[in-house]
mmCIF file of C-alpha atoms in Angstrom:
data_model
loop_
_atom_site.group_PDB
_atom_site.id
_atom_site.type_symbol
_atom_site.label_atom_id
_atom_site.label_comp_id
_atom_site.label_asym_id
_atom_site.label_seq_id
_atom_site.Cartn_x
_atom_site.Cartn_y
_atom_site.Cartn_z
ATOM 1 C CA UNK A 279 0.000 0.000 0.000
ATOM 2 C CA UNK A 280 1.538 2.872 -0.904
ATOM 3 C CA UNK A 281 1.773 6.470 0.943
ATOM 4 C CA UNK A 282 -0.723 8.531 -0.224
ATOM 5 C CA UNK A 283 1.210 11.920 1.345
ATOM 6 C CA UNK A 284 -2.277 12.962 2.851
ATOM 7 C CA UNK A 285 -1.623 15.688 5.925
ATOM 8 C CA UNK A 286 -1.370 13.425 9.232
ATOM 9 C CA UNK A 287 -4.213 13.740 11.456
ATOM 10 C CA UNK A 288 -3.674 12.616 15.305
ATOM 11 C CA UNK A 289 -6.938 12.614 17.207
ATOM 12 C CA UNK A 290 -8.214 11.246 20.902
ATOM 13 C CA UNK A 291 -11.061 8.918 20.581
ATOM 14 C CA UNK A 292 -13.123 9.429 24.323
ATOM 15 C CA UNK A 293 -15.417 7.624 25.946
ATOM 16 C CA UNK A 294 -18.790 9.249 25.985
ATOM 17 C CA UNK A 295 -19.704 8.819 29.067
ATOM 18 C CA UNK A 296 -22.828 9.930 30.808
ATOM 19 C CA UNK A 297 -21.256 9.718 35.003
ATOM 20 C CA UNK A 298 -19.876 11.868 35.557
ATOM 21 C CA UNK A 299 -21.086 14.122 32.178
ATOM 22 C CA UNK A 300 -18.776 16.914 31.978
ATOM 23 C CA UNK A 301 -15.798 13.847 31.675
ATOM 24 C CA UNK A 302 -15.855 14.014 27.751
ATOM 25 C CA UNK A 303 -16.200 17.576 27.548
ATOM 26 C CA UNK A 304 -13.333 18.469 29.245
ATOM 27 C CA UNK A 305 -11.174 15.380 27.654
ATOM 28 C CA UNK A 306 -12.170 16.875 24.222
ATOM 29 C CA UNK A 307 -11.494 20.396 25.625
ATOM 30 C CA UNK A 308 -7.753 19.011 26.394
ATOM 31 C CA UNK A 309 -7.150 17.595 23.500
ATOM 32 C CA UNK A 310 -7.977 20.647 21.570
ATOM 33 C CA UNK A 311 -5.780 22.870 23.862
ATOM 34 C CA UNK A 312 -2.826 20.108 23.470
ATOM 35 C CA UNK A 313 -2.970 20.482 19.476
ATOM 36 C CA UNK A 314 -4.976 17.432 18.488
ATOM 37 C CA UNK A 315 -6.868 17.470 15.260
ATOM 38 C CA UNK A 316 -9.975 15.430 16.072
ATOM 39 C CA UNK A 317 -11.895 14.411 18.923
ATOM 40 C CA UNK A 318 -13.906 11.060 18.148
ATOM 41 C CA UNK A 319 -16.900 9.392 20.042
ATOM 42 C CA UNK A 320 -18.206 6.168 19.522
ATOM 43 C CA UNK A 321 -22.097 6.176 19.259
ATOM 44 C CA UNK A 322 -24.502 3.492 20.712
ATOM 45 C CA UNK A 323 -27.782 4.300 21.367
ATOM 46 C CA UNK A 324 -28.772 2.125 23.114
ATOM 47 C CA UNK A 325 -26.368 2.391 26.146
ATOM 48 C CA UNK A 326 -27.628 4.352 28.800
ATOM 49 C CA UNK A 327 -24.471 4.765 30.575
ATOM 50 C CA UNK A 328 -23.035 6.708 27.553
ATOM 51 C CA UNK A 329 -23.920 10.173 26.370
ATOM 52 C CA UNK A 330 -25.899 10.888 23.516
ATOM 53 C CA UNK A 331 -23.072 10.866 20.772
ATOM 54 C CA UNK A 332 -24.533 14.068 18.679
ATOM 55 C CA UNK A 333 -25.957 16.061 21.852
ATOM 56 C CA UNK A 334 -22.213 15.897 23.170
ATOM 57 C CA UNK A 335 -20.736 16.662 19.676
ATOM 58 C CA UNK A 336 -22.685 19.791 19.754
ATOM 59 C CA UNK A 337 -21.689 20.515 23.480
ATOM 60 C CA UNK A 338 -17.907 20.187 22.496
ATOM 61 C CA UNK A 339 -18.307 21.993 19.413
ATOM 62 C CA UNK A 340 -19.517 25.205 21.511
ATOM 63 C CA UNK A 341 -16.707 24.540 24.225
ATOM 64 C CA UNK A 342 -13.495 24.084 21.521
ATOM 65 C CA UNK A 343 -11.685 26.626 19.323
ATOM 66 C CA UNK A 344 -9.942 24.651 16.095
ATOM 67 C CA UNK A 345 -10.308 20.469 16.571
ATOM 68 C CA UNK A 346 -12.562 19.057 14.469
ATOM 69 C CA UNK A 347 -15.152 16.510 15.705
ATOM 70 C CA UNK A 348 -16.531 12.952 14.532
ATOM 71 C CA UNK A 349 -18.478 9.944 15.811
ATOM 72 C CA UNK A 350 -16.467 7.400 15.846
ATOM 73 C CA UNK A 351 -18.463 5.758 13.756
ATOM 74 C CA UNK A 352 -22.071 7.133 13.959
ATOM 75 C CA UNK A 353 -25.068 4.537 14.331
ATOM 76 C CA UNK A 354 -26.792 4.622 10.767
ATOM 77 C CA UNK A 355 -29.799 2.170 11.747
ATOM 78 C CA UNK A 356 -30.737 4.750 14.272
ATOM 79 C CA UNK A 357 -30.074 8.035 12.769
ATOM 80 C CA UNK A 358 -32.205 8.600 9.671
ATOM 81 C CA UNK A 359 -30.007 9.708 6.769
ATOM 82 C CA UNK A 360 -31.415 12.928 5.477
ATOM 83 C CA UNK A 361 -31.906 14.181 8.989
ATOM 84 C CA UNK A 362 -28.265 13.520 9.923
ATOM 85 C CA UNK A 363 -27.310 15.372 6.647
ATOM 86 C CA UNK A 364 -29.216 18.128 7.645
ATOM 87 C CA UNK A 365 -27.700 17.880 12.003
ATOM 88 C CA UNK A 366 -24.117 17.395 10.463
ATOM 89 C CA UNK A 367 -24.214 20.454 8.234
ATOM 90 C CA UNK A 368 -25.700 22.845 10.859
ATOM 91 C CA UNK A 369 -23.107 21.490 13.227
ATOM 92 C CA UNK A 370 -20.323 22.492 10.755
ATOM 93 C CA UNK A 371 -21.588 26.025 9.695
ATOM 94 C CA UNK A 372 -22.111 26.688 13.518
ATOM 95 C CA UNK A 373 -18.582 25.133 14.438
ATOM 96 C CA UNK A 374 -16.610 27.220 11.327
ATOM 97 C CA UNK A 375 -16.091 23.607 9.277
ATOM 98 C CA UNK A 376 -15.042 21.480 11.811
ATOM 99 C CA UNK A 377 -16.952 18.385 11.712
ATOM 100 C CA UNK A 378 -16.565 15.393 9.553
ATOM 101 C CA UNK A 379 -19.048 12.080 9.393
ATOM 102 C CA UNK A 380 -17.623 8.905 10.944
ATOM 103 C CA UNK A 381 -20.309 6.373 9.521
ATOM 104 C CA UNK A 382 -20.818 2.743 10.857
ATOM 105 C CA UNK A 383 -23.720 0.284 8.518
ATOM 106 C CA UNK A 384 -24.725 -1.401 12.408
ATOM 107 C CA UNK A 385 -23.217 -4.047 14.315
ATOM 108 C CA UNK A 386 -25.190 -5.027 17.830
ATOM 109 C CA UNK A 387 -28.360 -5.859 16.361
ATOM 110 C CA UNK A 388 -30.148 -6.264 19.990
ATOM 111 C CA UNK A 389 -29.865 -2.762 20.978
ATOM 112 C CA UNK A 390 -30.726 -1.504 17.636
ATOM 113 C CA UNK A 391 -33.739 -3.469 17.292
ATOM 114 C CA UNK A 392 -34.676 -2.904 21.111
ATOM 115 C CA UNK A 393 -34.190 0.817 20.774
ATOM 116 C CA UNK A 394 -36.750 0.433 17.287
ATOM 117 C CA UNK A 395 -34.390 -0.117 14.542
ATOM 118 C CA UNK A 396 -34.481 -2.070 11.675
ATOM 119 C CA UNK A 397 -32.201 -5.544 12.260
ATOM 120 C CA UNK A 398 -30.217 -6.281 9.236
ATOM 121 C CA UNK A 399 -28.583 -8.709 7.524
ATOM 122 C CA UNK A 400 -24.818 -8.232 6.414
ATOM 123 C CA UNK A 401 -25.884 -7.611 2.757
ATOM 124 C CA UNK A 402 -28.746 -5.347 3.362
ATOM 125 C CA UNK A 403 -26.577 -3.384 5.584
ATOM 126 C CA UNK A 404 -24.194 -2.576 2.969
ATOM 127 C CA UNK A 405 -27.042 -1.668 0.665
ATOM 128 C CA UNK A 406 -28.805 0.821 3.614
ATOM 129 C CA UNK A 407 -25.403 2.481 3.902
ATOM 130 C CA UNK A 408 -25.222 3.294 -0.084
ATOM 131 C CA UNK A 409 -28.523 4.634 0.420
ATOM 132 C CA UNK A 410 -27.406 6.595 3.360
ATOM 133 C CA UNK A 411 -24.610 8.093 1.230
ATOM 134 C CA UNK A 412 -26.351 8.969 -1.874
ATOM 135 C CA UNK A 413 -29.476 10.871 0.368
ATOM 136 C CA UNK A 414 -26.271 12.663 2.785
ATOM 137 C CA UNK A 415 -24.293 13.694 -0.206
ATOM 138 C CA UNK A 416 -27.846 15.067 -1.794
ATOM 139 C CA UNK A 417 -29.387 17.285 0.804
ATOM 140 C CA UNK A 418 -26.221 18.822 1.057
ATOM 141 C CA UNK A 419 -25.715 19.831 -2.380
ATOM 142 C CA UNK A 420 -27.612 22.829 -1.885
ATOM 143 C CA UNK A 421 -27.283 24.543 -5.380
ATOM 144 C CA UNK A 422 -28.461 21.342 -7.034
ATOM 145 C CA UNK A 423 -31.870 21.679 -8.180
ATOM 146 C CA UNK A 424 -34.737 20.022 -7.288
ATOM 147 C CA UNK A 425 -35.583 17.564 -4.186
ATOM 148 C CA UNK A 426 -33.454 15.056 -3.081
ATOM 149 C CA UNK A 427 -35.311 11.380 -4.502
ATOM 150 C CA UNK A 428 -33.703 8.220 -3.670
ATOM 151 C CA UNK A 429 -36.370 5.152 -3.809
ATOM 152 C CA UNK A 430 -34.152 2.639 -1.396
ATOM 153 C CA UNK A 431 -35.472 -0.312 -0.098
ATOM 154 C CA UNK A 432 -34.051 0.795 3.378
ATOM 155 C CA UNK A 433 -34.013 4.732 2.960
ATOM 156 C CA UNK A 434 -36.439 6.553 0.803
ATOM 157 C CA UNK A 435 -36.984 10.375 0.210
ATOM 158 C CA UNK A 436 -38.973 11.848 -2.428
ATOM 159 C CA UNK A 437 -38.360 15.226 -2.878
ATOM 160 C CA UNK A 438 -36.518 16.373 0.363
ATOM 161 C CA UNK A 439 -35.411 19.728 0.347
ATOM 162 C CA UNK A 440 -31.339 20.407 -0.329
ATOM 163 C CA UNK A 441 -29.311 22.412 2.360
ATOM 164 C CA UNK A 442 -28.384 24.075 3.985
ATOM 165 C CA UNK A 443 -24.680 23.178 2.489
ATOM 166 C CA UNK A 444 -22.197 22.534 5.352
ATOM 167 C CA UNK A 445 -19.051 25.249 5.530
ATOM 168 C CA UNK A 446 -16.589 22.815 4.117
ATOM 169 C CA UNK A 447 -16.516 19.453 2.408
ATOM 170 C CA UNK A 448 -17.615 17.172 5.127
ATOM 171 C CA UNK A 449 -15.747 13.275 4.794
ATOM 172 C CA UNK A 450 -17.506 10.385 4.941
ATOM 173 C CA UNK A 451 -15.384 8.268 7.125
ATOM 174 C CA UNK A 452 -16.728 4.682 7.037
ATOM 175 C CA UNK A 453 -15.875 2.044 9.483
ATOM 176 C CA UNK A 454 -15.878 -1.196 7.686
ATOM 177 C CA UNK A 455 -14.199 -4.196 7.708
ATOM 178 C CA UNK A 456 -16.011 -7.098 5.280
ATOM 179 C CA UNK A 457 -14.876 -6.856 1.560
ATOM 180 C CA UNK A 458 -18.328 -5.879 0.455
ATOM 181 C CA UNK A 459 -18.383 -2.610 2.595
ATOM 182 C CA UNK A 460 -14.746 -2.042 1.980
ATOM 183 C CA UNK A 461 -15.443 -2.068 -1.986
ATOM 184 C CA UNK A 462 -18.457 0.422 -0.996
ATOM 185 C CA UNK A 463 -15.619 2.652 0.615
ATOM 186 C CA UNK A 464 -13.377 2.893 -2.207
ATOM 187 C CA UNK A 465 -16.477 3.672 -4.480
ATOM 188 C CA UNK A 466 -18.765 5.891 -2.217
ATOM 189 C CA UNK A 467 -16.761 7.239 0.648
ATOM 190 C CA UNK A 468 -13.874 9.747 1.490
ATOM 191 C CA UNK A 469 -12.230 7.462 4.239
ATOM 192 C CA UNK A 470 -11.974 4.416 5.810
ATOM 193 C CA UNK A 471 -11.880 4.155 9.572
ATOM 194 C CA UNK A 472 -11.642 0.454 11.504
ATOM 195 C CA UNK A 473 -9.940 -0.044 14.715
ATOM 196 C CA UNK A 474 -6.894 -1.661 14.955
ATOM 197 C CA UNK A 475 -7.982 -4.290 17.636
ATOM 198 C CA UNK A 476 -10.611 -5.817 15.447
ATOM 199 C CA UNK A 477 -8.482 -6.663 12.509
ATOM 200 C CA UNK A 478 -7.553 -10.174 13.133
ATOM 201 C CA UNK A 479 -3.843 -9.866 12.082
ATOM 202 C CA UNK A 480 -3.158 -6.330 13.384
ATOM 203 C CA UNK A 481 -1.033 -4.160 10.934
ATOM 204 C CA UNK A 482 -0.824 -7.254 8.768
ATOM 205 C CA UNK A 483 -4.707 -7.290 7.874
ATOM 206 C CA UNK A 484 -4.185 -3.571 6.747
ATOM 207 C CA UNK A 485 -2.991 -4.413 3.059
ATOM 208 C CA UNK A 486 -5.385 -6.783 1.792
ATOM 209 C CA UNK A 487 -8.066 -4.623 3.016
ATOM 210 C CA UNK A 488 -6.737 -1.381 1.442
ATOM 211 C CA UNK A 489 -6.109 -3.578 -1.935
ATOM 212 C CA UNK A 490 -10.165 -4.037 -1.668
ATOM 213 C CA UNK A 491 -11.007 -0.609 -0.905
ATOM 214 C CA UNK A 492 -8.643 0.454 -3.789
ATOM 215 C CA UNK A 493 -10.278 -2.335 -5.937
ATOM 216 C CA UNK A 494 -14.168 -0.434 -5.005
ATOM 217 C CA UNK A 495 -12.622 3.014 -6.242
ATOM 218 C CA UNK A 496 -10.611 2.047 -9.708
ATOM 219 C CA UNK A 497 -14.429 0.356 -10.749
ATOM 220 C CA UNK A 498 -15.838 3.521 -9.608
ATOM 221 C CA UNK A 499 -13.221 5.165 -11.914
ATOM 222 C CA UNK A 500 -11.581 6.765 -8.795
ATOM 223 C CA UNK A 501 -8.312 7.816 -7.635
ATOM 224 C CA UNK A 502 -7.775 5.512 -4.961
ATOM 225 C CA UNK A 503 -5.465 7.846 -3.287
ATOM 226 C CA UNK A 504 -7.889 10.401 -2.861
ATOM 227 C CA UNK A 505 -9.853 7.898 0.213
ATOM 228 C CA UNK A 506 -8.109 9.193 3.429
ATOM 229 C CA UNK A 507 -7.050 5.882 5.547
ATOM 230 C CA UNK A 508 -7.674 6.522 9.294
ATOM 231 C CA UNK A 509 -6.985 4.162 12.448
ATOM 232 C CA UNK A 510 -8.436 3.570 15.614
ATOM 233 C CA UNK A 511 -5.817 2.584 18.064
ATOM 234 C CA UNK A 512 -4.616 2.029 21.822
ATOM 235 C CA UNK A 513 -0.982 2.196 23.376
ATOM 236 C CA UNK A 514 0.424 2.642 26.605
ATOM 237 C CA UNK A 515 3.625 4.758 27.536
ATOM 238 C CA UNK A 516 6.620 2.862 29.196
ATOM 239 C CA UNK A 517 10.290 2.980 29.385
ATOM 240 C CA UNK A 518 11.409 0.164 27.452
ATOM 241 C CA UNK A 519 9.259 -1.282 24.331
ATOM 242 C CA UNK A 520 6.938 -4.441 24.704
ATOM 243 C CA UNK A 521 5.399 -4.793 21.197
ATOM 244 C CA UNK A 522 3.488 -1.991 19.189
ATOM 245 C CA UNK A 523 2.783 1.042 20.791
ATOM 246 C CA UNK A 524 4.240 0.029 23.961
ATOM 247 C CA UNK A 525 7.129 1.694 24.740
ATOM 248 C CA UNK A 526 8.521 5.283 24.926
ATOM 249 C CA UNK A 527 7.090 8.022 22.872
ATOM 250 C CA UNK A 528 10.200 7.816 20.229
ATOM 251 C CA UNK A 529 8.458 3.792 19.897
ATOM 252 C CA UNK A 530 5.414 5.036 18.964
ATOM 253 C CA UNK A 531 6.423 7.790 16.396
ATOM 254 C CA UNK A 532 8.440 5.251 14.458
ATOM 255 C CA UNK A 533 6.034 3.054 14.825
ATOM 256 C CA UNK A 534 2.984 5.277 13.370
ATOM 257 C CA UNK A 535 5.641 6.995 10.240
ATOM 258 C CA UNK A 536 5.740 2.868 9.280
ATOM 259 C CA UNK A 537 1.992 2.743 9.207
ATOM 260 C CA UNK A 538 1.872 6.060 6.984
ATOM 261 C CA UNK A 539 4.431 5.189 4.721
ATOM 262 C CA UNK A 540 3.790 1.371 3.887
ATOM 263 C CA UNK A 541 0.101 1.043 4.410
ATOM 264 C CA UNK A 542 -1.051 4.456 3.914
ATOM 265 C CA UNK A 543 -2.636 5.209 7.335
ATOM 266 C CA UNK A 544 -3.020 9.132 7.284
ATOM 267 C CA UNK A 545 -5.465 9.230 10.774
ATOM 268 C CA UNK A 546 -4.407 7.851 13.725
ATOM 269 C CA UNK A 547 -7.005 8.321 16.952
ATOM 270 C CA UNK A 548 -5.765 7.100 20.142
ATOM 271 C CA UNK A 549 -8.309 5.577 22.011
ATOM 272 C CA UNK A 550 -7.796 6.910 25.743
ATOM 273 C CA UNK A 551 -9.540 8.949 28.424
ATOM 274 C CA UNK A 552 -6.257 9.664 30.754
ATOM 275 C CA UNK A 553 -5.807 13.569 29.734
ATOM 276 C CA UNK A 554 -1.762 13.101 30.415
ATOM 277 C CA UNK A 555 -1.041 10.321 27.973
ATOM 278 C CA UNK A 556 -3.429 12.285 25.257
ATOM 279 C CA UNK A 557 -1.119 15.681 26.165
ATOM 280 C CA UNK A 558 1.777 13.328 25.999
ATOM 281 C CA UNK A 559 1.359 11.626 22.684
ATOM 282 C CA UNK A 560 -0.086 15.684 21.336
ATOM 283 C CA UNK A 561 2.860 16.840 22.829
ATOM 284 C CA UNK A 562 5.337 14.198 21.886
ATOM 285 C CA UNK A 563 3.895 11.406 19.192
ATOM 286 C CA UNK A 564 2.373 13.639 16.773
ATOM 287 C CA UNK A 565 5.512 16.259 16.018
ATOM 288 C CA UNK A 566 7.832 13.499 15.912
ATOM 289 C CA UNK A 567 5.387 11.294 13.394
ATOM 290 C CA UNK A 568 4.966 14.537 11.342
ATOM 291 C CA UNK A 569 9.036 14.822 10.934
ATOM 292 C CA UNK A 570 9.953 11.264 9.600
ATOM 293 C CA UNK A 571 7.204 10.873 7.621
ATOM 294 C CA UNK A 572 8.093 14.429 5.871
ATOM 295 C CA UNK A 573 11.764 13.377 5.999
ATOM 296 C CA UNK A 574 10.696 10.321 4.255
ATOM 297 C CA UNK A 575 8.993 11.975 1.966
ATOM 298 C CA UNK A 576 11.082 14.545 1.051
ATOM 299 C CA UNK A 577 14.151 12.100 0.493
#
């Protein structure tokens, strides 16, 4: 997989939850202070003990000044497409372009269904999700004419109304991981974004899975190096290494150059809710990762 030389994003991907409530707030307001470019939340539903994944986007949004916000990946089955088009873009006028659309097709079926979703089978999952897209990307072309129509068999509009447009080109960031879904990515979406503990090989899953998203864009007659590759991942700090992003912060930066410049990973969200390692790898990590991938690069 080759390097794609998109801009490195580092984010901090925070636990959403509801006790005690001002906990992700202030994480995101950190991480925003530290330098971070995204904040990231997962979104379930049907969880009581977590916050409301949009509400809280909104809250942070009000209480940050530049990072840019995302669930992490938002729960399609129970957010109806053309009013999430329509939440996302106000959210990014009213934050100055800051949010982008971490998508998931659904995953625990029980909570969905008990919360009054739809329970789907892998294949119509994929084919709600190209729905989704095609309904997103229309109500926010706003100087298109005419109503959004799209006659799905799991999303249907007939005639919505476009806009308002958001402030800048929001990415579709799809968490996916089957080779159906992955093909959708290369064809529909702007990036992919898995977590690293559920490929089953680690790093080593990476390339066959960008060959298929790269496969879904060249039969879409796109450049597969314009689909950002983002990654969900954990670490801990130490002294001394003890495997991948174990170790001391010099570890990790190598580490994370490798991913960008032989598998094309351009995102990488640490998933942590201890304010001093998300400072530390801010602080420390992302600089570092910036200057050997740019040395690479530039070589």
């Amino acid at each position: 997989m080759p390097d794609h030389r998109h801009d490195l994003l580092f984010g901090a991907f925070v636990t959403p939850v509801a006790d005690p409530p001002d906990q992700a707030v202030d994480l995101a307001v950190a991480a925003d202070r530290a330098g971070l470019d995204l904040v990231a939340f997962q979104d379930h539903p049907y969880l009581p003990e977590f916050l409301d994944a949009w509400t809280l986007m909104s809250v942070v949004a009000a209480r940050t000044e530049r990072i840019r916000l995302t669930g992490d990946v938002l729960n399609l089955p129970l957010r109806p497409p053309a009013v999430l088009a329509r939440s996302a873009a106000s959210l990014d006028r009213l934050s100055g372009g800051r949010v982008e659309l971490g998508l998931g097709a659904g995953a625990f079926w029980d909570g969905i269904e008990a919360m009054g979703g739809r329970r789907l089978k892998p294949g119509e999952s994929v084919q709600a999700l190209e729905e989704a897209i095609a309904i997103l990307r229309g109500v926010w072309a706003a100087d298109e004419r005419g109503g959004v129509r799209v006659d799905g068999e799991f999303h249907h509009v007939a005639g919505a109304k476009r806009g308002p447009a958001p402030a800048h080109h929001i990415g579709i960031w799809v968490g996916a991981y089957g080779p159906r879904m992955l093909r959708v990515v290369g064809r529909l979406a702007d990036g992919w974004l898995p977590s690293l503990s559920y490929l089953r090989d680690g790093p080593a899953s990476l390339g066959a899975m960008n060959t298929l998203i790269d496969e879904g864009a060249a039969a879409a007659g796109r450049d597969p190096g314009a689909i950002r590759r983002l990654l969900n991942l954990e670490g801990r700090f130490a002294q001394t290494g003890g495997g991948l992003l174990v170790g001391p912060p010099e570890q990790w930066a190598e580490e994370l150059a490798d991913l960008a410049l032989s598998e094309g990973i351009s995102g990488f969200i640490l998933m942590s809710d201890d304010r001093a390692t998300l400072e530390r790898y801010a602080h420390e990590v992302a600089p570092r990762t910036r200057e050997l991938v740019e040395a690479e690069r530039r070589g």
